[in-house]
């Protein structure tokens, strides 16, 4: 993928099209399956790292859209405030963290 938005689209598509709870190689576009080097574009090379990057970006986007109000950001993301606080800490985005 050439940029974060393209990467987000690939992951979102894979989530929608996956047949199980885990995204497999077959759920990704053919260009990615055939060895497009995700690491070369500065994106994480492993799927878990890729998903974490997308999640972190979505959290930042939700916080920005919510004016920094965590309650509203959590609502936009469809998660609890507690889950959002956990993820903020996980990604080093919490105040003082």
PDB file of C-alpha atoms in Angstrom:
ATOM      1  CA  UNK A   1       0.000   0.000   0.000  1.00  0.00           C
ATOM      2  CA  UNK A   2       1.178   3.472  -0.815  1.00  0.00           C
ATOM      3  CA  UNK A   3      -0.263   5.329   2.146  1.00  0.00           C
ATOM      4  CA  UNK A   4      -2.142   4.965   5.409  1.00  0.00           C
ATOM      5  CA  UNK A   5      -5.572   5.520   3.824  1.00  0.00           C
ATOM      6  CA  UNK A   6      -4.923   2.761   1.287  1.00  0.00           C
ATOM      7  CA  UNK A   7      -3.722   0.528   4.105  1.00  0.00           C
ATOM      8  CA  UNK A   8      -6.868   1.269   6.120  1.00  0.00           C
ATOM      9  CA  UNK A   9      -9.008   0.393   3.105  1.00  0.00           C
ATOM     10  CA  UNK A  10      -7.181  -2.909   2.634  1.00  0.00           C
ATOM     11  CA  UNK A  11      -7.595  -3.871   6.295  1.00  0.00           C
ATOM     12  CA  UNK A  12     -11.260  -2.782   6.427  1.00  0.00           C
ATOM     13  CA  UNK A  13     -11.987  -4.781   3.260  1.00  0.00           C
ATOM     14  CA  UNK A  14     -10.224  -7.819   4.713  1.00  0.00           C
ATOM     15  CA  UNK A  15     -12.249  -7.555   7.930  1.00  0.00           C
ATOM     16  CA  UNK A  16     -15.494  -7.396   5.968  1.00  0.00           C
ATOM     17  CA  UNK A  17     -14.606 -10.259   3.635  1.00  0.00           C
ATOM     18  CA  UNK A  18     -12.908 -12.612   6.084  1.00  0.00           C
ATOM     19  CA  UNK A  19     -14.827 -15.777   6.764  1.00  0.00           C
ATOM     20  CA  UNK A  20     -13.555 -16.281  10.284  1.00  0.00           C
ATOM     21  CA  UNK A  21     -12.381 -14.348  13.283  1.00  0.00           C
ATOM     22  CA  UNK A  22      -8.829 -14.159  11.949  1.00  0.00           C
ATOM     23  CA  UNK A  23      -7.801 -12.372   8.767  1.00  0.00           C
ATOM     24  CA  UNK A  24      -5.828 -14.726   6.566  1.00  0.00           C
ATOM     25  CA  UNK A  25      -3.627 -14.101   3.561  1.00  0.00           C
ATOM     26  CA  UNK A  26      -6.514 -15.117   1.296  1.00  0.00           C
ATOM     27  CA  UNK A  27      -8.594 -12.230   2.656  1.00  0.00           C
ATOM     28  CA  UNK A  28      -6.083  -9.684   1.357  1.00  0.00           C
ATOM     29  CA  UNK A  29      -5.970  -8.280  -2.194  1.00  0.00           C
ATOM     30  CA  UNK A  30      -4.034 -10.287  -4.753  1.00  0.00           C
ATOM     31  CA  UNK A  31      -1.249  -7.690  -4.984  1.00  0.00           C
ATOM     32  CA  UNK A  32      -0.566  -8.102  -1.273  1.00  0.00           C
ATOM     33  CA  UNK A  33      -0.863 -11.899  -1.471  1.00  0.00           C
ATOM     34  CA  UNK A  34       1.656 -12.033  -4.300  1.00  0.00           C
ATOM     35  CA  UNK A  35       4.337 -10.442  -2.199  1.00  0.00           C
ATOM     36  CA  UNK A  36       3.915  -6.706  -2.249  1.00  0.00           C
ATOM     37  CA  UNK A  37       6.534  -5.710   0.297  1.00  0.00           C
ATOM     38  CA  UNK A  38       4.637  -3.786   2.965  1.00  0.00           C
ATOM     39  CA  UNK A  39       7.851  -3.138   4.848  1.00  0.00           C
ATOM     40  CA  UNK A  40       9.390  -1.250   1.939  1.00  0.00           C
ATOM     41  CA  UNK A  41       6.811   1.539   2.170  1.00  0.00           C
ATOM     42  CA  UNK A  42       7.467   2.046   5.871  1.00  0.00           C
ATOM     43  CA  UNK A  43       4.424   0.040   6.904  1.00  0.00           C
ATOM     44  CA  UNK A  44       4.764  -2.818   9.371  1.00  0.00           C
ATOM     45  CA  UNK A  45       5.609  -6.123   7.712  1.00  0.00           C
ATOM     46  CA  UNK A  46       3.480  -8.326   9.985  1.00  0.00           C
ATOM     47  CA  UNK A  47      -0.304  -8.347  10.017  1.00  0.00           C
ATOM     48  CA  UNK A  48      -0.560  -7.812  13.808  1.00  0.00           C
ATOM     49  CA  UNK A  49       1.720  -4.767  13.565  1.00  0.00           C
ATOM     50  CA  UNK A  50      -0.284  -3.515  10.608  1.00  0.00           C
ATOM     51  CA  UNK A  51      -3.555  -3.849  12.514  1.00  0.00           C
ATOM     52  CA  UNK A  52      -2.074  -2.053  15.527  1.00  0.00           C
ATOM     53  CA  UNK A  53      -0.972   0.822  13.312  1.00  0.00           C
ATOM     54  CA  UNK A  54      -4.441   1.144  11.795  1.00  0.00           C
ATOM     55  CA  UNK A  55      -6.083   0.937  15.241  1.00  0.00           C
ATOM     56  CA  UNK A  56      -3.756   3.622  16.630  1.00  0.00           C
ATOM     57  CA  UNK A  57      -4.477   5.894  13.663  1.00  0.00           C
ATOM     58  CA  UNK A  58      -8.243   5.397  14.042  1.00  0.00           C
ATOM     59  CA  UNK A  59      -8.036   6.255  17.755  1.00  0.00           C
ATOM     60  CA  UNK A  60      -6.110   9.448  16.993  1.00  0.00           C
ATOM     61  CA  UNK A  61      -8.622  10.348  14.287  1.00  0.00           C
ATOM     62  CA  UNK A  62     -11.571   9.772  16.645  1.00  0.00           C
ATOM     63  CA  UNK A  63      -9.947  11.873  19.369  1.00  0.00           C
ATOM     64  CA  UNK A  64      -9.264  14.674  16.903  1.00  0.00           C
ATOM     65  CA  UNK A  65     -12.855  14.557  15.597  1.00  0.00           C
ATOM     66  CA  UNK A  66     -14.173  14.548  19.184  1.00  0.00           C
ATOM     67  CA  UNK A  67     -12.091  17.563  20.157  1.00  0.00           C
ATOM     68  CA  UNK A  68     -10.039  15.454  22.557  1.00  0.00           C
ATOM     69  CA  UNK A  69     -13.096  14.364  24.550  1.00  0.00           C
ATOM     70  CA  UNK A  70     -12.507  10.689  25.331  1.00  0.00           C
ATOM     71  CA  UNK A  71     -16.191   9.929  25.973  1.00  0.00           C
ATOM     72  CA  UNK A  72     -17.135  11.112  22.482  1.00  0.00           C
ATOM     73  CA  UNK A  73     -14.129   9.426  20.895  1.00  0.00           C
ATOM     74  CA  UNK A  74     -15.079   6.099  22.507  1.00  0.00           C
ATOM     75  CA  UNK A  75     -18.644   6.482  21.213  1.00  0.00           C
ATOM     76  CA  UNK A  76     -17.352   7.182  17.696  1.00  0.00           C
ATOM     77  CA  UNK A  77     -15.185   4.072  17.874  1.00  0.00           C
ATOM     78  CA  UNK A  78     -17.985   1.917  19.295  1.00  0.00           C
ATOM     79  CA  UNK A  79     -15.967   0.940  22.363  1.00  0.00           C
ATOM     80  CA  UNK A  80     -16.241   1.654  26.071  1.00  0.00           C
ATOM     81  CA  UNK A  81     -14.341   4.505  27.695  1.00  0.00           C
ATOM     82  CA  UNK A  82     -12.409   1.910  29.675  1.00  0.00           C
ATOM     83  CA  UNK A  83     -11.351   0.155  26.463  1.00  0.00           C
ATOM     84  CA  UNK A  84     -10.291   3.483  24.980  1.00  0.00           C
ATOM     85  CA  UNK A  85      -8.207   4.332  28.070  1.00  0.00           C
ATOM     86  CA  UNK A  86      -6.534   0.909  27.833  1.00  0.00           C
ATOM     87  CA  UNK A  87      -5.711   1.438  24.162  1.00  0.00           C
ATOM     88  CA  UNK A  88      -4.425   4.968  24.809  1.00  0.00           C
ATOM     89  CA  UNK A  89      -2.055   3.555  27.408  1.00  0.00           C
ATOM     90  CA  UNK A  90      -1.102   0.629  25.135  1.00  0.00           C
ATOM     91  CA  UNK A  91      -0.079   2.971  22.323  1.00  0.00           C
ATOM     92  CA  UNK A  92       1.566   5.543  24.591  1.00  0.00           C
ATOM     93  CA  UNK A  93      -1.103   8.135  23.843  1.00  0.00           C
ATOM     94  CA  UNK A  94      -2.360   8.624  27.408  1.00  0.00           C
ATOM     95  CA  UNK A  95      -1.559  11.892  29.141  1.00  0.00           C
ATOM     96  CA  UNK A  96       1.659  11.453  31.021  1.00  0.00           C
ATOM     97  CA  UNK A  97       2.255   8.198  29.119  1.00  0.00           C
TER      98      UNK A  97
END
